[in-house]
Amino acid sequence: MLTGRRSQSRVAGILVAIFCLILLFIHRSGNRYPETVAQLSTGDAPEAHATPAHTTPHRETEIVLASTTREDPSWVYQYFSHWNPQVYITDDPLAPLTVPKNKGREAMVYLTYIIDHYDNLPDTVIFAHASRFQWHNDDPDYDILPTLRNFRLPYVREAGYVNLRCVWVIGCPAEIRPFEDEDPEDGDEKQREEAAKKPVSAKGVFRRAFQELLPEIPVPKLVAVSCCSQFAVTNDTIRRHSKERYVRFRDWLLDTPLEDSLSGRVMEFSWHIIFGKEAYHCPSAKECYCNVFGLCDLSCSDSSCDGRYILPPYATLPEGWPKLGWNHEDRGYIEPSY
């Protein structure tokens, strides 16, 4: 009887031991599977679904400024930080945003931005110069702040390309006649000397340059657009051309023997054509101020509207502007409150 009980106890002990071994095996096996899942979730799986490291979140609007170390673009961060300012310093190769070579004026900045962001453009890009007060800004005080504050982005999305300047002087109604304007380099020494005394103009060099830039487009007989290389454009309009085309435009700027001022001026009067507008692009001032800035109750002629813009006597605004005028008089200027 005692022997039987011992046998039963031994069998029970063996069964318990076997059961414990089974539990231990299951426990260890169970621990291996989480390790495998963890390896997949940190290794193989992310490779299939990872977000590229340099992908930028979608932006509706971005503003790009062409600047130098002498200019102060702080206004754009103060008033338009929501447009994610991209300020390129053309004469500082160590700047966070710069260009391959300081050549071609603002065109080098604009093309560099387009090339670098071609695959991830915002809905709308505004291209402008860095100084807040400049003679060509379409404002009574030559201040770009009201221009951008009033700027109607929905109209840009409708039009594809919009100039930030409505007044016709300078650029409209007939800035360049490529088949009539003479290239100073084709004249004699006296003609070249006379041409050098005149304001810088792309008139004489435009036809040859246009053929190099856009060989598939016939050279227009008349080119007109309000100056001065400040505009907004949609991503779809930019992508009318391939990225490689913009690289070729920039290569032209880098390689052309034209002086910096001339190559930049050629681009200034080519942007609207590149972005799909007719070579003659001079909408009436009344229509432009209403569509672009929402200023629809102005008294206007075809070329200008009362109280909006007067061509200044000099391209450089006087020291103390906008508080002091051309004769150092007090203008009674009051800083806008935004």
Short mmCIF file of C-alpha atoms in Angstrom, two decimals:
data_model
loop_
_atom_site.label_atom_id
_atom_site.label_comp_id
_atom_site.label_asym_id
_atom_site.label_seq_id
_atom_site.Cartn_x
_atom_site.Cartn_y
_atom_site.Cartn_z
CA MET A 1 0.00 0.00 0.00
CA LEU A 2 2.80 2.37 0.95
CA THR A 3 4.76 1.36 -2.13
CA GLY A 4 1.75 2.16 -4.35
CA ARG A 5 1.38 5.61 -2.84
CA ARG A 6 5.09 6.32 -3.38
CA SER A 7 4.75 5.29 -7.01
CA GLN A 8 1.77 7.57 -7.47
CA SER A 9 3.63 10.47 -5.82
CA ARG A 10 6.64 9.90 -8.10
CA VAL A 11 4.41 9.92 -11.20
CA ALA A 12 2.67 13.07 -10.00
CA GLY A 13 6.03 14.75 -9.43
CA ILE A 14 7.18 13.81 -12.90
CA LEU A 15 3.96 15.20 -14.40
CA VAL A 16 4.35 18.46 -12.46
CA ALA A 17 7.94 18.76 -13.66
CA ILE A 18 6.89 18.15 -17.25
CA PHE A 19 4.11 20.73 -16.91
CA CYS A 20 6.57 23.31 -15.52
CA LEU A 21 8.97 22.66 -18.40
CA ILE A 22 6.14 23.17 -20.87
CA LEU A 23 5.20 26.50 -19.23
CA LEU A 24 8.83 27.63 -19.29
CA PHE A 25 9.15 26.76 -22.97
CA ILE A 26 5.95 28.64 -23.83
CA HIS A 27 7.09 31.67 -21.81
CA ARG A 28 10.46 31.80 -23.56
CA SER A 29 8.90 31.25 -26.97
CA GLY A 30 6.39 34.01 -26.27
CA ASN A 31 9.21 36.43 -25.52
CA ARG A 32 10.88 35.77 -28.86
CA TYR A 33 7.89 36.89 -30.93
CA PRO A 34 7.76 40.45 -29.50
CA GLU A 35 11.47 40.76 -30.31
CA THR A 36 10.74 39.83 -33.91
CA VAL A 37 7.84 42.29 -34.11
CA ALA A 38 9.99 45.00 -32.59
CA GLN A 39 12.72 44.35 -35.13
CA LEU A 40 10.23 44.63 -37.98
CA SER A 41 8.64 47.79 -36.62
CA THR A 42 12.00 49.54 -36.25
CA GLY A 43 13.67 48.03 -39.28
CA ASP A 44 11.90 46.63 -42.31
CA ALA A 45 8.50 48.27 -41.91
CA PRO A 46 9.66 51.89 -41.75
CA GLU A 47 11.71 51.44 -44.91
CA ALA A 48 8.49 50.77 -46.76
CA HIS A 49 6.48 53.63 -45.23
CA ALA A 50 8.99 56.20 -44.00
CA THR A 51 8.50 59.89 -44.72
CA PRO A 52 11.52 61.26 -46.65
CA ALA A 53 13.83 63.22 -44.38
CA HIS A 54 13.70 66.39 -46.49
CA THR A 55 9.96 66.50 -47.15
CA THR A 56 8.49 69.90 -46.23
CA PRO A 57 4.89 70.11 -45.00
CA HIS A 58 2.43 71.54 -47.48
CA ARG A 59 2.42 75.35 -47.56
CA GLU A 60 -0.25 77.54 -49.08
CA THR A 61 1.95 80.61 -49.58
CA GLU A 62 5.66 81.32 -49.37
CA ILE A 63 7.51 84.61 -49.92
CA VAL A 64 10.99 84.64 -51.45
CA LEU A 65 13.21 87.71 -51.07
CA ALA A 66 16.36 88.57 -52.99
CA SER A 67 18.66 90.33 -50.53
CA THR A 68 22.24 91.42 -49.92
CA THR A 69 24.17 91.87 -46.70
CA ARG A 70 23.51 95.63 -46.92
CA GLU A 71 19.72 95.26 -46.83
CA ASP A 72 17.35 94.79 -43.90
CA PRO A 73 14.65 92.19 -44.55
CA SER A 74 13.48 92.09 -40.91
CA TRP A 75 10.07 93.47 -41.94
CA VAL A 76 9.15 90.23 -43.67
CA TYR A 77 9.64 88.22 -40.48
CA GLN A 78 7.76 90.79 -38.42
CA TYR A 79 4.71 91.12 -40.66
CA PHE A 80 4.64 88.03 -42.89
CA SER A 81 6.07 85.18 -40.84
CA HIS A 82 2.95 83.18 -41.78
CA TRP A 83 4.28 83.11 -45.35
CA ASN A 84 7.42 81.23 -44.28
CA PRO A 85 9.94 83.81 -45.58
CA GLN A 86 12.83 82.52 -47.67
CA VAL A 87 15.49 85.25 -47.71
CA TYR A 88 18.43 84.60 -50.03
CA ILE A 89 21.63 86.59 -49.37
CA THR A 90 23.31 86.86 -52.76
CA ASP A 91 26.68 88.24 -51.62
CA ASP A 92 27.31 85.88 -48.70
CA PRO A 93 28.28 82.35 -49.77
CA LEU A 94 28.02 81.19 -46.13
CA ALA A 95 24.45 82.41 -45.63
CA PRO A 96 21.82 79.74 -44.85
CA LEU A 97 20.15 80.59 -48.17
CA THR A 98 22.37 81.83 -50.97
CA VAL A 99 23.00 81.39 -54.71
CA PRO A 100 25.66 79.64 -56.82
CA LYS A 101 27.00 83.01 -57.97
CA ASN A 102 26.02 86.61 -57.33
CA LYS A 103 25.03 87.29 -60.93
CA GLY A 104 21.82 88.25 -62.71
CA ARG A 105 20.35 90.26 -59.84
CA GLU A 106 17.12 88.89 -58.32
CA ALA A 107 16.68 86.40 -61.18
CA MET A 108 19.42 84.19 -59.76
CA VAL A 109 17.55 84.00 -56.45
CA TYR A 110 14.19 83.26 -58.04
CA LEU A 111 15.58 80.51 -60.27
CA THR A 112 17.57 78.95 -57.43
CA TYR A 113 14.45 78.79 -55.27
CA ILE A 114 12.39 77.24 -58.08
CA ILE A 115 15.06 74.63 -58.82
CA ASP A 116 15.57 73.71 -55.16
CA HIS A 117 11.83 73.49 -54.38
CA TYR A 118 10.45 72.32 -57.72
CA ASP A 119 9.13 69.01 -56.37
CA ASN A 120 7.66 70.54 -53.22
CA LEU A 121 6.37 73.99 -54.12
CA PRO A 122 3.72 75.81 -52.08
CA ASP A 123 0.44 76.68 -53.76
CA THR A 124 1.59 80.26 -54.36
CA VAL A 125 5.04 81.86 -54.32
CA ILE A 126 5.59 85.60 -53.97
CA PHE A 127 8.92 86.84 -55.33
CA ALA A 128 10.13 90.26 -54.18
CA HIS A 129 13.10 92.41 -53.20
CA ALA A 130 14.37 92.65 -49.63
CA SER A 131 14.20 96.36 -48.85
CA ARG A 132 10.87 97.55 -47.51
CA PHE A 133 10.98 101.02 -49.12
CA GLN A 134 12.01 101.07 -52.79
CA TRP A 135 11.27 103.50 -55.60
CA HIS A 136 9.41 100.92 -57.68
CA ASN A 137 6.98 99.69 -55.01
CA ASP A 138 3.46 100.50 -56.17
CA ASP A 139 2.48 102.62 -53.17
CA PRO A 140 2.37 106.38 -52.42
CA ASP A 141 5.17 105.89 -49.86
CA TYR A 142 7.00 103.27 -51.98
CA ASP A 143 6.29 100.84 -49.13
CA ILE A 144 5.85 97.17 -49.93
CA LEU A 145 3.89 96.47 -46.72
CA PRO A 146 0.53 97.86 -47.95
CA THR A 147 1.16 96.19 -51.31
CA LEU A 148 1.42 92.78 -49.68
CA ARG A 149 -1.27 93.46 -47.07
CA ASN A 150 -3.80 94.25 -49.80
CA PHE A 151 -2.60 91.53 -52.15
CA ARG A 152 -5.42 89.18 -53.16
CA LEU A 153 -4.10 85.63 -53.20
CA PRO A 154 -7.31 84.14 -54.65
CA TYR A 155 -6.77 86.24 -57.77
CA VAL A 156 -3.28 84.80 -58.19
CA ARG A 157 -4.69 81.30 -58.08
CA GLU A 158 -7.14 82.31 -60.77
CA ALA A 159 -4.64 84.14 -63.00
CA GLY A 160 -1.56 81.94 -62.46
CA TYR A 161 0.84 84.88 -62.59
CA VAL A 162 0.31 88.38 -61.18
CA ASN A 163 2.65 91.38 -61.20
CA LEU A 164 2.90 93.27 -57.90
CA ARG A 165 2.84 96.53 -59.85
CA CYS A 166 -0.14 98.02 -61.69
CA VAL A 167 1.08 101.46 -62.77
CA TRP A 168 2.48 101.40 -66.31
CA VAL A 169 5.56 103.52 -65.76
CA ILE A 170 8.10 101.87 -66.22
CA GLY A 171 7.63 98.97 -68.67
CA CYS A 172 4.32 99.69 -70.39
CA PRO A 173 3.00 100.26 -72.99
CA ALA A 174 6.05 99.57 -75.17
CA GLU A 175 9.30 98.87 -73.34
CA ILE A 176 11.14 96.70 -75.86
CA ARG A 177 10.84 96.34 -79.65
CA PRO A 178 13.29 93.52 -80.30
CA PHE A 179 13.41 93.98 -84.08
CA GLU A 180 13.80 97.75 -83.94
CA ASP A 181 16.03 98.36 -80.92
CA GLU A 182 19.68 98.42 -81.87
CA ASP A 183 22.32 96.54 -79.94
CA PRO A 184 24.95 99.08 -78.83
CA GLU A 185 27.65 96.49 -79.48
CA ASP A 186 26.74 96.54 -83.17
CA GLY A 187 27.44 100.28 -83.45
CA ASP A 188 30.65 102.23 -83.69
CA GLU A 189 32.60 103.56 -80.72
CA LYS A 190 30.65 106.82 -80.59
CA GLN A 191 27.32 104.97 -80.54
CA ARG A 192 28.54 102.72 -77.75
CA GLU A 193 29.64 105.74 -75.74
CA GLU A 194 26.26 107.40 -76.20
CA ALA A 195 24.46 104.21 -75.17
CA ALA A 196 26.59 103.99 -72.02
CA LYS A 197 25.27 107.38 -70.89
CA LYS A 198 21.65 106.24 -71.01
CA PRO A 199 19.83 104.31 -68.26
CA VAL A 200 20.45 100.57 -68.33
CA SER A 201 18.05 98.89 -70.73
CA ALA A 202 17.66 95.45 -72.24
CA LYS A 203 16.33 96.93 -75.48
CA GLY A 204 19.35 96.26 -77.67
CA VAL A 205 20.26 92.84 -76.27
CA PHE A 206 16.82 91.35 -75.74
CA ARG A 207 16.29 89.65 -79.10
CA ARG A 208 19.53 87.66 -79.00
CA ALA A 209 19.09 86.78 -75.32
CA PHE A 210 15.46 85.71 -75.82
CA GLN A 211 16.51 83.37 -78.62
CA GLU A 212 19.01 81.77 -76.27
CA LEU A 213 16.56 81.47 -73.39
CA LEU A 214 13.44 80.36 -75.27
CA PRO A 215 14.53 79.14 -78.71
CA GLU A 216 11.21 77.38 -79.33
CA ILE A 217 9.21 80.63 -79.01
CA PRO A 218 9.31 83.19 -81.84
CA VAL A 219 10.81 86.47 -80.70
CA PRO A 220 7.87 88.85 -80.09
CA LYS A 221 7.70 92.15 -81.97
CA LEU A 222 6.76 94.02 -78.79
CA VAL A 223 7.51 93.26 -75.13
CA ALA A 224 5.79 95.23 -72.38
CA VAL A 225 5.14 94.58 -68.70
CA SER A 226 5.25 96.85 -65.69
CA CYS A 227 8.66 96.62 -64.03
CA CYS A 228 10.40 95.54 -61.69
CA SER A 229 10.62 91.76 -61.14
CA GLN A 230 8.22 91.45 -58.20
CA PHE A 231 5.35 89.05 -58.78
CA ALA A 232 3.37 86.08 -57.51
CA VAL A 233 2.93 82.79 -59.31
CA THR A 234 1.20 79.47 -58.62
CA ASN A 235 2.94 76.11 -58.45
CA ASP A 236 1.00 74.84 -61.47
CA THR A 237 2.18 77.82 -63.49
CA ILE A 238 5.79 77.23 -62.48
CA ARG A 239 5.46 73.59 -63.50
CA ARG A 240 4.43 74.54 -67.01
CA HIS A 241 8.14 74.07 -67.59
CA SER A 242 10.33 71.21 -66.43
CA LYS A 243 12.87 71.61 -63.68
CA GLU A 244 15.56 71.13 -66.31
CA ARG A 245 14.28 74.18 -68.16
CA TYR A 246 14.80 76.36 -65.08
CA VAL A 247 18.27 74.88 -64.67
CA ARG A 248 19.01 75.97 -68.25
CA PHE A 249 17.70 79.46 -67.49
CA ARG A 250 20.06 79.67 -64.52
CA ASP A 251 22.95 78.28 -66.55
CA TRP A 252 22.31 81.04 -69.07
CA LEU A 253 22.59 83.62 -66.29
CA LEU A 254 25.81 82.04 -65.07
CA ASP A 255 27.39 81.79 -68.52
CA THR A 256 26.18 84.86 -70.42
CA PRO A 257 28.80 87.51 -71.18
CA LEU A 258 26.16 90.19 -70.62
CA GLU A 259 26.75 92.50 -67.70
CA ASP A 260 24.93 91.64 -64.50
CA SER A 261 22.49 94.52 -64.89
CA LEU A 262 21.61 93.54 -68.46
CA SER A 263 21.10 89.81 -67.87
CA GLY A 264 18.86 90.59 -64.91
CA ARG A 265 16.92 93.09 -67.03
CA VAL A 266 16.39 90.49 -69.75
CA MET A 267 14.85 88.15 -67.19
CA GLU A 268 12.78 91.00 -65.77
CA PHE A 269 11.00 91.36 -69.10
CA SER A 270 10.77 87.61 -69.70
CA TRP A 271 9.14 86.30 -66.51
CA HIS A 272 5.58 87.03 -67.64
CA ILE A 273 6.23 85.24 -70.94
CA ILE A 274 7.83 82.27 -69.18
CA PHE A 275 4.73 82.04 -66.98
CA GLY A 276 2.27 81.98 -69.84
CA LYS A 277 1.23 85.59 -70.43
CA GLU A 278 1.38 87.39 -73.76
CA ALA A 279 4.54 89.36 -74.47
CA TYR A 280 2.42 92.50 -74.21
CA HIS A 281 1.00 92.30 -70.69
CA CYS A 282 -0.33 95.70 -69.62
CA PRO A 283 -3.76 95.37 -67.99
CA SER A 284 -5.51 98.67 -67.38
CA ALA A 285 -4.57 100.28 -64.08
CA LYS A 286 -8.19 100.35 -62.89
CA GLU A 287 -8.67 96.66 -63.59
CA CYS A 288 -5.32 95.77 -62.05
CA TYR A 289 -5.72 97.71 -58.79
CA CYS A 290 -9.18 96.22 -58.32
CA ASN A 291 -8.27 92.61 -59.10
CA VAL A 292 -4.86 92.51 -57.47
CA PHE A 293 -5.31 94.76 -54.43
CA GLY A 294 -9.08 95.12 -54.01
CA LEU A 295 -8.86 98.89 -54.65
CA CYS A 296 -11.89 99.25 -56.89
CA ASP A 297 -13.09 102.84 -56.34
CA LEU A 298 -10.10 104.68 -57.78
CA SER A 299 -10.17 107.36 -60.45
CA CYS A 300 -7.94 106.00 -63.21
CA SER A 301 -6.64 106.32 -66.71
CA ASP A 302 -5.41 103.26 -68.59
CA SER A 303 -1.92 103.70 -67.18
CA SER A 304 -2.37 104.97 -63.60
CA CYS A 305 -4.80 105.79 -60.81
CA ASP A 306 -4.92 109.05 -58.88
CA GLY A 307 -2.90 109.11 -55.67
CA ARG A 308 -1.32 105.70 -56.11
CA TYR A 309 2.13 106.21 -57.60
CA ILE A 310 4.40 109.02 -58.76
CA LEU A 311 7.71 108.19 -60.41
CA PRO A 312 10.35 109.57 -58.00
CA PRO A 313 13.11 111.88 -59.24
CA TYR A 314 15.81 109.42 -58.21
CA ALA A 315 16.05 105.64 -57.93
CA THR A 316 17.50 105.92 -54.42
CA LEU A 317 15.09 107.20 -51.81
CA PRO A 318 16.46 110.03 -49.62
CA GLU A 319 17.95 109.37 -46.21
CA GLY A 320 15.23 109.54 -43.59
CA TRP A 321 12.50 108.31 -45.94
CA PRO A 322 9.56 107.91 -45.39
CA LYS A 323 9.51 110.49 -42.59
CA LEU A 324 11.65 112.96 -44.54
CA GLY A 325 11.12 113.92 -48.17
CA TRP A 326 13.42 114.79 -51.06
CA ASN A 327 14.24 118.20 -49.56
CA HIS A 328 14.48 116.79 -46.02
CA GLU A 329 11.03 118.17 -45.24
CA ASP A 330 8.74 116.45 -42.73
CA ARG A 331 6.26 114.38 -44.73
CA GLY A 332 3.91 113.79 -41.81
CA TYR A 333 4.35 110.07 -42.28
CA ILE A 334 2.53 107.79 -39.83
CA GLU A 335 3.63 104.16 -39.56
CA PRO A 336 0.73 101.84 -40.51
CA SER A 337 -0.64 99.74 -37.68
CA TYR A 338 -1.02 96.09 -38.64
#
